mmCIF file of C-alpha atoms and ligand atoms in Angstrom:
data_model
loop_
_atom_site.group_PDB
_atom_site.id
_atom_site.type_symbol
_atom_site.label_atom_id
_atom_site.label_comp_id
_atom_site.label_asym_id
_atom_site.label_seq_id
_atom_site.Cartn_x
_atom_site.Cartn_y
_atom_site.Cartn_z
ATOM 1 C CA MET A 26 2.809 -10.540 -36.007
ATOM 2 C CA SER A 27 -0.559 -10.109 -34.423
ATOM 3 C CA ALA A 28 -1.681 -6.671 -33.364
ATOM 4 C CA LYS A 29 -1.306 -5.795 -29.733
ATOM 5 C CA ASN A 30 -4.444 -5.840 -27.630
ATOM 6 C CA SER A 31 -3.953 -2.445 -26.093
ATOM 7 C CA ASN A 32 -1.521 0.110 -24.854
ATOM 8 C CA LYS A 33 -0.816 0.670 -21.158
ATOM 9 C CA LYS A 34 1.233 3.539 -19.874
ATOM 10 C CA ILE A 35 2.906 3.049 -16.514
ATOM 11 C CA VAL A 36 4.977 5.728 -14.831
ATOM 12 C CA LEU A 37 7.812 4.366 -12.700
ATOM 13 C CA LEU A 38 8.916 6.474 -9.740
ATOM 14 C CA PRO A 39 11.858 4.588 -8.207
ATOM 15 C CA GLY A 40 12.585 7.373 -5.695
ATOM 16 C CA ASP A 41 15.155 6.914 -2.945
ATOM 17 C CA GLY A 42 17.009 4.294 -0.930
ATOM 18 C CA ILE A 43 16.090 0.761 -1.944
ATOM 19 C CA GLY A 44 13.270 2.170 -4.118
ATOM 20 C CA PRO A 45 15.264 1.826 -7.362
ATOM 21 C CA GLU A 46 16.394 -1.714 -6.424
ATOM 22 C CA VAL A 47 12.865 -3.048 -6.009
ATOM 23 C CA THR A 48 11.437 -0.968 -8.867
ATOM 24 C CA ALA A 49 13.896 -2.645 -11.237
ATOM 25 C CA GLU A 50 12.280 -5.997 -10.370
ATOM 26 C CA ALA A 51 8.805 -4.526 -10.928
ATOM 27 C CA GLU A 52 9.888 -3.384 -14.369
ATOM 28 C CA LEU A 53 11.160 -6.832 -15.348
ATOM 29 C CA LEU A 54 7.964 -8.467 -14.142
ATOM 30 C CA MET A 55 5.725 -6.047 -16.030
ATOM 31 C CA THR A 56 7.749 -6.361 -19.209
ATOM 32 C CA GLY A 57 7.358 -10.136 -19.147
ATOM 33 C CA LEU A 58 3.630 -9.909 -18.526
ATOM 34 C CA ALA A 59 3.143 -7.424 -21.373
ATOM 35 C CA GLU A 60 4.459 -10.133 -23.681
ATOM 36 C CA ASP A 61 2.335 -12.867 -22.110
ATOM 37 C CA TYR A 62 -0.832 -10.822 -22.416
ATOM 38 C CA ASN A 63 0.004 -9.157 -25.687
ATOM 39 C CA PHE A 64 -0.250 -5.521 -24.730
ATOM 40 C CA THR A 65 2.122 -2.669 -25.403
ATOM 41 C CA LEU A 66 3.721 -1.468 -22.214
ATOM 42 C CA GLU A 67 4.821 2.126 -22.300
ATOM 43 C CA LEU A 68 7.124 2.758 -19.345
ATOM 44 C CA GLN A 69 8.229 6.221 -18.346
ATOM 45 C CA THR A 70 10.617 6.753 -15.434
ATOM 46 C CA GLU A 71 10.428 10.036 -13.516
ATOM 47 C CA LEU A 72 11.904 11.611 -10.407
ATOM 48 C CA ILE A 73 10.305 11.922 -6.982
ATOM 49 C CA GLY A 74 11.416 12.502 -3.392
ATOM 50 C CA GLY A 75 15.020 13.150 -2.430
ATOM 51 C CA ALA A 76 16.301 12.145 -5.860
ATOM 52 C CA ALA A 77 14.036 14.791 -7.396
ATOM 53 C CA MET A 78 15.156 17.399 -4.840
ATOM 54 C CA ASP A 79 18.789 16.769 -5.676
ATOM 55 C CA ALA A 80 18.131 17.110 -9.398
ATOM 56 C CA THR A 81 15.538 19.905 -9.475
ATOM 57 C CA GLY A 82 15.138 21.321 -5.954
ATOM 58 C CA GLU A 83 11.563 20.003 -5.770
ATOM 59 C CA PRO A 84 10.292 16.704 -4.331
ATOM 60 C CA LEU A 85 7.520 16.524 -6.961
ATOM 61 C CA PRO A 86 8.654 18.208 -10.197
ATOM 62 C CA GLN A 87 5.917 19.371 -12.563
ATOM 63 C CA LYS A 88 7.235 16.987 -15.219
ATOM 64 C CA THR A 89 6.628 14.030 -12.899
ATOM 65 C CA LEU A 90 3.109 15.138 -12.066
ATOM 66 C CA ASP A 91 2.298 15.725 -15.750
ATOM 67 C CA ALA A 92 3.528 12.242 -16.654
ATOM 68 C CA CYS A 93 1.492 10.677 -13.842
ATOM 69 C CA ARG A 94 -1.668 12.419 -15.004
ATOM 70 C CA THR A 95 -1.465 10.734 -18.398
ATOM 71 C CA ALA A 96 -0.669 7.237 -17.065
ATOM 72 C CA ASP A 97 -2.886 4.218 -16.458
ATOM 73 C CA ALA A 98 -1.017 3.561 -13.221
ATOM 74 C CA ILE A 99 2.046 4.540 -11.203
ATOM 75 C CA VAL A 100 4.564 2.227 -9.580
ATOM 76 C CA LEU A 101 6.551 3.882 -6.792
ATOM 77 C CA GLY A 102 9.579 2.578 -4.886
ATOM 78 C CA ALA A 103 10.148 4.700 -1.790
ATOM 79 C CA VAL A 104 10.962 8.258 -0.748
ATOM 80 C CA GLY A 105 13.205 9.711 1.936
ATOM 81 C CA GLY A 106 16.545 9.047 3.566
ATOM 82 C CA PRO A 107 18.983 10.438 6.134
ATOM 83 C CA GLN A 108 20.654 12.754 3.609
ATOM 84 C CA TRP A 109 17.458 14.837 3.489
ATOM 85 C CA ASP A 110 16.658 14.752 7.218
ATOM 86 C CA ASP A 111 18.085 18.203 7.995
ATOM 87 C CA PRO A 112 15.245 19.974 9.862
ATOM 88 C CA ASN A 113 16.365 23.263 8.310
ATOM 89 C CA LEU A 114 15.566 22.094 4.798
ATOM 90 C CA LYS A 115 12.543 23.904 3.395
ATOM 91 C CA VAL A 116 11.189 20.818 1.682
ATOM 92 C CA ARG A 117 11.323 17.123 2.468
ATOM 93 C CA PRO A 118 11.242 14.111 0.128
ATOM 94 C CA GLU A 119 8.027 12.854 1.766
ATOM 95 C CA GLN A 120 6.213 15.985 0.622
ATOM 96 C CA GLY A 121 6.581 14.744 -2.942
ATOM 97 C CA LEU A 122 4.624 11.591 -2.197
ATOM 98 C CA LEU A 123 1.997 13.403 -0.145
ATOM 99 C CA ALA A 124 1.506 16.029 -2.860
ATOM 100 C CA LEU A 125 1.191 13.315 -5.491
ATOM 101 C CA ARG A 126 -1.464 11.405 -3.520
ATOM 102 C CA LYS A 127 -3.397 14.625 -3.007
ATOM 103 C CA ALA A 128 -3.069 15.920 -6.569
ATOM 104 C CA LEU A 129 -4.308 12.627 -7.998
ATOM 105 C CA GLY A 130 -7.164 12.253 -5.519
ATOM 106 C CA LEU A 131 -5.929 8.894 -4.234
ATOM 107 C CA TYR A 132 -8.000 8.841 -1.088
ATOM 108 C CA ALA A 133 -8.114 5.107 -0.340
ATOM 109 C CA ASN A 134 -4.983 3.197 0.532
ATOM 110 C CA LEU A 135 -5.448 -0.574 0.540
ATOM 111 C CA ARG A 136 -2.892 -2.541 2.547
ATOM 112 C CA PRO A 137 -3.511 -6.291 2.617
ATOM 113 C CA VAL A 138 -1.768 -8.246 5.386
ATOM 114 C CA ARG A 139 -1.795 -11.973 4.741
ATOM 115 C CA LEU A 140 0.464 -14.449 6.472
ATOM 116 C CA HIS A 141 2.160 -17.215 4.566
ATOM 117 C CA PRO A 142 2.186 -20.105 7.077
ATOM 118 C CA LYS A 143 5.863 -20.693 6.425
ATOM 119 C CA LEU A 144 6.675 -17.194 7.635
ATOM 120 C CA ALA A 145 5.037 -17.506 11.058
ATOM 121 C CA GLY A 146 8.530 -18.119 12.435
ATOM 122 C CA ALA A 147 9.888 -14.927 10.848
ATOM 123 C CA SER A 148 7.475 -12.789 12.861
ATOM 124 C CA PRO A 149 8.572 -11.582 16.307
ATOM 125 C CA LEU A 150 5.181 -12.824 17.551
ATOM 126 C CA LYS A 151 4.624 -16.373 18.741
ATOM 127 C CA PRO A 152 3.244 -18.486 15.866
ATOM 128 C CA GLU A 153 0.127 -19.476 17.814
ATOM 129 C CA TYR A 154 -0.998 -15.840 17.775
ATOM 130 C CA LEU A 155 -0.704 -15.640 14.023
ATOM 131 C CA GLU A 156 -2.927 -18.410 12.781
ATOM 132 C CA GLY A 157 -5.492 -17.154 10.299
ATOM 133 C CA VAL A 158 -4.055 -13.665 9.880
ATOM 134 C CA ASP A 159 -5.608 -12.218 6.727
ATOM 135 C CA LEU A 160 -6.626 -8.630 7.026
ATOM 136 C CA MET A 161 -7.086 -5.641 4.809
ATOM 137 C CA VAL A 162 -6.423 -2.166 6.118
ATOM 138 C CA VAL A 163 -8.155 0.612 4.216
ATOM 139 C CA ARG A 164 -6.376 3.789 5.216
ATOM 140 C CA GLU A 165 -7.787 7.219 4.361
ATOM 141 C CA LEU A 166 -4.950 8.886 2.477
ATOM 142 C CA THR A 167 -5.654 12.496 1.589
ATOM 143 C CA GLY A 168 -7.056 14.030 4.766
ATOM 144 C CA GLY A 169 -6.481 14.416 8.496
ATOM 145 C CA SER A 170 -3.454 15.936 10.172
ATOM 146 C CA TYR A 171 -1.240 15.074 7.194
ATOM 147 C CA PHE A 172 -2.941 17.743 5.139
ATOM 148 C CA GLY A 173 -4.439 20.193 7.654
ATOM 149 C CA GLU A 174 -3.121 23.698 8.057
ATOM 150 C CA LYS A 175 0.343 23.754 9.631
ATOM 151 C CA GLN A 176 2.059 26.243 11.865
ATOM 152 C CA GLU A 177 5.658 25.767 12.703
ATOM 153 C CA GLY A 178 7.633 28.042 15.021
ATOM 154 C CA ASP A 179 10.348 27.706 17.619
ATOM 155 C CA ASP A 180 7.927 27.781 20.534
ATOM 156 C CA PHE A 181 4.707 26.606 18.973
ATOM 157 C CA ALA A 182 3.625 24.182 16.268
ATOM 158 C CA SER A 183 0.286 22.862 15.086
ATOM 159 C CA ASP A 184 -1.026 20.258 12.634
ATOM 160 C CA LEU A 185 -4.732 20.679 12.141
ATOM 161 C CA CYS A 186 -6.754 17.479 11.768
ATOM 162 C CA THR A 187 -9.908 17.929 9.721
ATOM 163 C CA TYR A 188 -12.355 15.558 8.039
ATOM 164 C CA SER A 189 -15.522 16.258 6.121
ATOM 165 C CA ARG A 190 -18.485 13.902 5.857
ATOM 166 C CA LYS A 191 -17.742 13.407 2.168
ATOM 167 C CA GLU A 192 -14.128 12.432 2.786
ATOM 168 C CA ILE A 193 -15.204 9.847 5.334
ATOM 169 C CA GLU A 194 -18.106 8.493 3.284
ATOM 170 C CA ARG A 195 -16.171 7.634 0.162
ATOM 171 C CA VAL A 196 -13.454 5.676 1.928
ATOM 172 C CA VAL A 197 -15.878 3.904 4.258
ATOM 173 C CA ILE A 198 -18.031 2.843 1.292
ATOM 174 C CA ARG A 199 -14.949 1.482 -0.418
ATOM 175 C CA ALA A 200 -13.931 -0.478 2.690
ATOM 176 C CA ALA A 201 -17.469 -1.759 3.268
ATOM 177 C CA ASN A 202 -17.624 -3.039 -0.314
ATOM 178 C CA ILE A 203 -14.339 -4.866 0.196
ATOM 179 C CA ALA A 204 -15.679 -6.416 3.411
ATOM 180 C CA ARG A 205 -18.844 -7.483 1.600
ATOM 181 C CA ASP A 206 -16.895 -8.999 -1.305
ATOM 182 C CA ARG A 207 -14.706 -10.970 1.120
ATOM 183 C CA GLY A 208 -17.735 -12.094 3.096
ATOM 184 C CA GLY A 209 -16.099 -10.488 6.100
ATOM 185 C CA LYS A 210 -16.661 -7.743 8.606
ATOM 186 C CA LEU A 211 -15.673 -4.106 8.918
ATOM 187 C CA THR A 212 -13.910 -2.579 11.906
ATOM 188 C CA LEU A 213 -13.709 1.198 12.184
ATOM 189 C CA ILE A 214 -10.692 2.257 14.235
ATOM 190 C CA ASP A 215 -10.868 5.709 15.785
ATOM 191 C CA LYS A 216 -10.352 7.698 18.983
ATOM 192 C CA ALA A 217 -13.953 8.796 19.449
ATOM 193 C CA ASN A 218 -13.542 9.141 23.222
ATOM 194 C CA VAL A 219 -11.213 12.110 22.617
ATOM 195 C CA LEU A 220 -11.284 13.433 19.060
ATOM 196 C CA ALA A 221 -14.105 15.342 17.361
ATOM 197 C CA THR A 222 -12.987 14.064 13.962
ATOM 198 C CA SER A 223 -13.278 10.499 15.260
ATOM 199 C CA ARG A 224 -16.816 11.144 16.475
ATOM 200 C CA LEU A 225 -17.742 12.293 12.982
ATOM 201 C CA TRP A 226 -16.099 9.171 11.540
ATOM 202 C CA ARG A 227 -18.178 7.044 13.865
ATOM 203 C CA LYS A 228 -21.455 8.804 13.116
ATOM 204 C CA VAL A 229 -20.957 8.703 9.360
ATOM 205 C CA THR A 230 -19.745 5.101 9.343
ATOM 206 C CA GLU A 231 -22.588 3.874 11.518
ATOM 207 C CA SER A 232 -25.210 5.416 9.278
ATOM 208 C CA ILE A 233 -23.595 4.057 6.095
ATOM 209 C CA MET A 234 -23.374 0.605 7.590
ATOM 210 C CA THR A 235 -26.999 0.523 8.765
ATOM 211 C CA GLU A 236 -28.453 2.113 5.654
ATOM 212 C CA ARG A 237 -26.385 0.514 2.911
ATOM 213 C CA PHE A 238 -24.454 -2.427 4.340
ATOM 214 C CA ALA A 239 -26.808 -4.025 6.823
ATOM 215 C CA ASP A 240 -25.565 -7.420 5.605
ATOM 216 C CA VAL A 241 -21.946 -6.645 6.560
ATOM 217 C CA PRO A 242 -21.028 -7.135 10.228
ATOM 218 C CA TYR A 243 -19.650 -3.921 11.685
ATOM 219 C CA GLU A 244 -17.871 -2.868 14.857
ATOM 220 C CA ASN A 245 -15.806 0.071 16.030
ATOM 221 C CA MET A 246 -12.745 0.084 18.201
ATOM 222 C CA LEU A 247 -10.544 2.692 19.835
ATOM 223 C CA VAL A 248 -7.112 2.967 18.290
ATOM 224 C CA ASP A 249 -5.175 2.270 21.478
ATOM 225 C CA ALA A 250 -7.100 -0.958 22.008
ATOM 226 C CA ALA A 251 -6.655 -1.822 18.332
ATOM 227 C CA ALA A 252 -2.884 -1.399 18.632
ATOM 228 C CA MET A 253 -2.993 -3.986 21.396
ATOM 229 C CA TYR A 254 -5.305 -6.423 19.589
ATOM 230 C CA ILE A 255 -3.161 -6.341 16.448
ATOM 231 C CA VAL A 256 -0.437 -8.089 18.415
ATOM 232 C CA SER A 257 -2.562 -10.065 20.895
ATOM 233 C CA ASN A 258 -5.318 -11.367 18.596
ATOM 234 C CA PRO A 259 -4.694 -10.254 15.005
ATOM 235 C CA ALA A 260 -6.919 -12.912 13.451
ATOM 236 C CA ARG A 261 -9.967 -11.197 14.971
ATOM 237 C CA PHE A 262 -9.684 -8.484 12.298
ATOM 238 C CA ASP A 263 -10.911 -8.691 8.738
ATOM 239 C CA VAL A 264 -11.296 -5.311 7.009
ATOM 240 C CA ILE A 265 -10.184 -2.243 8.934
ATOM 241 C CA VAL A 266 -11.032 1.306 7.925
ATOM 242 C CA THR A 267 -9.302 4.199 9.608
ATOM 243 C CA GLU A 268 -8.048 7.746 9.234
ATOM 244 C CA ASN A 269 -4.731 8.676 7.679
ATOM 245 C CA MET A 270 -2.365 8.801 10.665
ATOM 246 C CA PHE A 271 -3.831 5.818 12.522
ATOM 247 C CA GLY A 272 -3.609 3.810 9.307
ATOM 248 C CA ASP A 273 0.021 4.763 8.827
ATOM 249 C CA ILE A 274 0.978 3.608 12.302
ATOM 250 C CA LEU A 275 -1.172 0.473 12.469
ATOM 251 C CA THR A 276 0.047 -0.867 9.121
ATOM 252 C CA ASP A 277 3.699 -0.713 10.154
ATOM 253 C CA GLU A 278 2.659 -2.583 13.266
ATOM 254 C CA ALA A 279 0.640 -5.102 11.227
ATOM 255 C CA SER A 280 3.528 -5.718 8.861
ATOM 256 C CA MET A 281 5.300 -7.509 11.715
ATOM 257 C CA LEU A 282 2.572 -10.145 11.675
ATOM 258 C CA VAL A 283 3.663 -11.410 8.290
ATOM 259 C CA GLY A 284 7.362 -11.603 9.050
ATOM 260 C CA SER A 285 8.811 -8.570 7.325
ATOM 261 C CA MET A 286 8.044 -5.006 6.314
ATOM 262 C CA GLY A 287 9.290 -6.051 2.908
ATOM 263 C CA MET A 288 6.217 -8.197 2.333
ATOM 264 C CA LEU A 289 3.450 -5.632 2.346
ATOM 265 C CA PRO A 290 2.084 -4.183 -0.889
ATOM 266 C CA SER A 291 -0.293 -1.271 -1.192
ATOM 267 C CA ALA A 292 -2.630 0.324 -3.676
ATOM 268 C CA SER A 293 -3.640 3.972 -3.465
ATOM 269 C CA LEU A 294 -6.876 4.488 -5.327
ATOM 270 C CA GLY A 295 -9.240 7.273 -6.282
ATOM 271 C CA ALA A 296 -12.520 7.209 -8.111
ATOM 272 C CA GLY A 297 -11.645 5.334 -11.319
ATOM 273 C CA SER A 298 -9.306 2.523 -12.289
ATOM 274 C CA PHE A 299 -6.180 4.653 -11.994
ATOM 275 C CA GLY A 300 -3.925 3.908 -9.038
ATOM 276 C CA LEU A 301 -0.531 4.290 -7.429
ATOM 277 C CA TYR A 302 1.127 1.089 -6.275
ATOM 278 C CA GLU A 303 3.951 0.930 -3.769
ATOM 279 C CA PRO A 304 5.345 -1.400 -1.146
ATOM 280 C CA ILE A 305 4.915 0.019 2.350
ATOM 281 C CA HIS A 306 8.499 -0.654 3.446
ATOM 282 C CA GLY A 307 10.037 2.744 2.727
ATOM 283 C CA SER A 308 13.569 3.575 1.643
ATOM 284 C CA ALA A 309 15.416 1.350 4.175
ATOM 285 C CA PRO A 310 18.666 3.397 4.305
ATOM 286 C CA ASP A 311 20.404 0.691 6.357
ATOM 287 C CA ILE A 312 20.406 -1.815 3.501
ATOM 288 C CA VAL A 313 20.722 0.441 0.436
ATOM 289 C CA GLY A 314 23.066 -0.852 -2.236
ATOM 290 C CA LYS A 315 23.546 -4.242 -0.613
ATOM 291 C CA GLY A 316 21.245 -6.046 -3.032
ATOM 292 C CA ILE A 317 19.331 -7.699 -0.207
ATOM 293 C CA ALA A 318 16.058 -5.746 -0.234
ATOM 294 C CA ASN A 319 12.977 -7.959 -0.347
ATOM 295 C CA PRO A 320 11.200 -7.301 -3.669
ATOM 296 C CA PHE A 321 8.015 -9.221 -2.782
ATOM 297 C CA GLY A 322 6.090 -6.240 -1.388
ATOM 298 C CA MET A 323 6.831 -4.390 -4.608
ATOM 299 C CA LEU A 324 5.943 -7.338 -6.844
ATOM 300 C CA ALA A 325 2.707 -7.900 -4.929
ATOM 301 C CA SER A 326 1.945 -4.193 -5.463
ATOM 302 C CA VAL A 327 2.374 -4.771 -9.200
ATOM 303 C CA GLY A 328 -0.110 -7.630 -8.769
ATOM 304 C CA MET A 329 -2.625 -5.209 -7.263
ATOM 305 C CA MET A 330 -2.034 -2.923 -10.245
ATOM 306 C CA PHE A 331 -2.832 -5.670 -12.743
ATOM 307 C CA ASP A 332 -6.005 -6.387 -10.834
ATOM 308 C CA HIS A 333 -7.314 -2.885 -10.274
ATOM 309 C CA SER A 334 -5.820 -0.586 -12.915
ATOM 310 C CA LEU A 335 -5.231 -2.929 -15.837
ATOM 311 C CA GLY A 336 -8.239 -5.199 -15.323
ATOM 312 C CA MET A 337 -6.108 -8.325 -15.749
ATOM 313 C CA GLN A 338 -7.148 -10.483 -12.833
ATOM 314 C CA GLU A 339 -5.473 -13.634 -14.071
ATOM 315 C CA ALA A 340 -2.089 -11.923 -14.245
ATOM 316 C CA ALA A 341 -2.635 -10.581 -10.738
ATOM 317 C CA GLN A 342 -3.409 -14.054 -9.435
ATOM 318 C CA ARG A 343 -0.371 -15.512 -11.145
ATOM 319 C CA ILE A 344 1.887 -12.960 -9.474
ATOM 320 C CA GLU A 345 0.440 -13.682 -6.084
ATOM 321 C CA ALA A 346 0.640 -17.431 -6.538
ATOM 322 C CA ALA A 347 4.251 -17.183 -7.700
ATOM 323 C CA ILE A 348 5.313 -15.124 -4.669
ATOM 324 C CA TRP A 349 3.482 -17.566 -2.408
ATOM 325 C CA ASP A 350 5.278 -20.509 -4.037
ATOM 326 C CA CYS A 351 8.671 -18.859 -3.768
ATOM 327 C CA ILE A 352 8.117 -18.474 -0.049
ATOM 328 C CA SER A 353 6.932 -22.080 0.268
ATOM 329 C CA ASN A 354 10.186 -23.166 -1.345
ATOM 330 C CA GLY A 355 12.478 -20.854 0.608
ATOM 331 C CA GLU A 356 13.272 -18.763 -2.460
ATOM 332 C CA CYS A 357 13.465 -15.466 -0.673
ATOM 333 C CA THR A 358 15.684 -12.771 0.772
ATOM 334 C CA GLN A 359 17.391 -12.750 4.194
ATOM 335 C CA ASP A 360 14.613 -10.942 6.022
ATOM 336 C CA LEU A 361 12.425 -14.005 5.361
ATOM 337 C CA GLY A 362 15.142 -16.479 6.268
ATOM 338 C CA GLY A 363 16.342 -17.067 2.698
ATOM 339 C CA THR A 364 19.649 -16.374 0.995
ATOM 340 C CA LEU A 365 18.610 -14.785 -2.304
ATOM 341 C CA THR A 366 19.571 -11.323 -3.469
ATOM 342 C CA THR A 367 16.902 -8.876 -4.584
ATOM 343 C CA SER A 368 17.412 -9.712 -8.228
ATOM 344 C CA LYS A 369 17.511 -13.475 -7.665
ATOM 345 C CA ALA A 370 14.277 -13.285 -5.659
ATOM 346 C CA GLY A 371 12.683 -11.269 -8.474
ATOM 347 C CA GLU A 372 13.919 -13.812 -10.983
ATOM 348 C CA ALA A 373 12.510 -16.667 -8.889
ATOM 349 C CA VAL A 374 9.064 -15.048 -9.011
ATOM 350 C CA ARG A 375 9.261 -14.614 -12.791
ATOM 351 C CA LYS A 376 10.305 -18.234 -13.232
ATOM 352 C CA ARG A 377 7.455 -19.511 -11.101
ATOM 353 C CA MET A 378 5.020 -17.315 -13.015
ATOM 354 C CA GLY A 379 5.801 -19.411 -16.029
ATOM 355 C CA GLU A 380 4.448 -22.453 -14.205
ATOM 356 C CA TYR A 381 0.932 -21.066 -14.032
ATOM 357 C CA ASP A 382 -1.756 -20.541 -16.561
ATOM 358 C CA SER A 383 -5.417 -19.895 -15.982
ATOM 359 C CA SER A 384 -6.234 -23.599 -15.654
ATOM 360 C CA SER A 385 -3.756 -24.221 -12.832
ATOM 361 C CA LEU A 386 -4.918 -21.370 -10.644
ATOM 362 C CA VAL A 387 -7.060 -22.009 -7.656
ATOM 363 C CA SER A 388 -9.338 -19.111 -7.043
ATOM 364 C CA GLY A 389 -9.404 -17.208 -3.778
HETATM 365 C C1 LIG B 411 3.610 5.430 4.189
HETATM 366 C C2 LIG B 411 4.762 6.326 4.549
HETATM 367 C C3 LIG B 411 4.405 7.751 4.190
HETATM 368 C C4 LIG B 411 3.197 8.141 5.016
HETATM 369 C C5 LIG B 411 5.558 8.761 4.361
HETATM 370 C C6 LIG B 411 6.768 8.369 3.563
HETATM 371 C C7 LIG B 411 5.119 10.155 4.021
HETATM 372 O O1 LIG B 411 5.106 6.175 5.892
HETATM 373 O O2 LIG B 411 3.212 5.425 3.014
HETATM 374 O O3 LIG B 411 3.124 4.728 5.062
HETATM 375 O O4 LIG B 411 3.320 8.528 6.188
HETATM 376 O O5 LIG B 411 2.098 8.079 4.476
HETATM 377 MG MG1 LIG B 412 4.068 4.613 6.853
#
């Protein structure tokens, strides 16, 4: 037997709700690819979120964090659920994910939104509004009101929103590079007519764009207007960069453009090749245990991991092409108008992967 090319350690954090159901499909996909590309895949499964609270009392146990720090990448399912919604609880499952993003310095959250033409009918929007939808939202992930000082009383509460120049610069530079690589434009979304933090975002972004990215078209837009344009003229956007909370809200909105929340992948990145990959759909308590969760957002997240953290671009392209083909052929779950279960949809992607090699892939 030939020696393996390398060793990759991936930490799996299935979490709550449908998280474990879609993470199981990610695991099968990765295992197959490790064989195809001749590397040793070391998988370690750890607890996060509500599942971790039930087992240890903490949403992010030290053991989980330690494992993540030694990994090449993390694949996360979802956190949260109605069983942990009691406002009297001292901790919440979501705190586990937030603490993990912060501890690992994952400041840039990439959320691509690309419409498969066949799914135009699955979107609540009229198909004529959806033509050409292909955008990338770069959401700042470790700052803003999510992480500012909190006060919480019976008669008063406060979530401080702060941003430093450095925090803005690094994520804007990342987004501008993506826009340049795509040959596209960058839109900064803010609320500069009201918020001081937004005015700093605008100042910093404008100077970066004039000094370092003069070749990349740039515009800014107020978040309320952007929320409207995402449904009235989504194809006008290319790369969006925005602060943490706006990015959270706008990406749920944007997910409706491509037919289903279950479609959107994401990559949370810091300075190096390390990253955390998760679908944006959340724990979906209403469909837990039914075997109908759409695994494509998760599998596409694994694709982003192969691209960014493992440096295996061909594998990433194969995953994307296979998902695309499954949709073209109606091999998908109910939310996309298909009839497949989660595991059958995952299996369909793995089967179609086998149909591609480097020579059959069209780039782009
Ligand atoms: C997301 C989620 C999280 C967020 C929650 C679960 C804390 O909504 O990743 O978009 O708000 O960032
Ligand atoms: Mg969200």
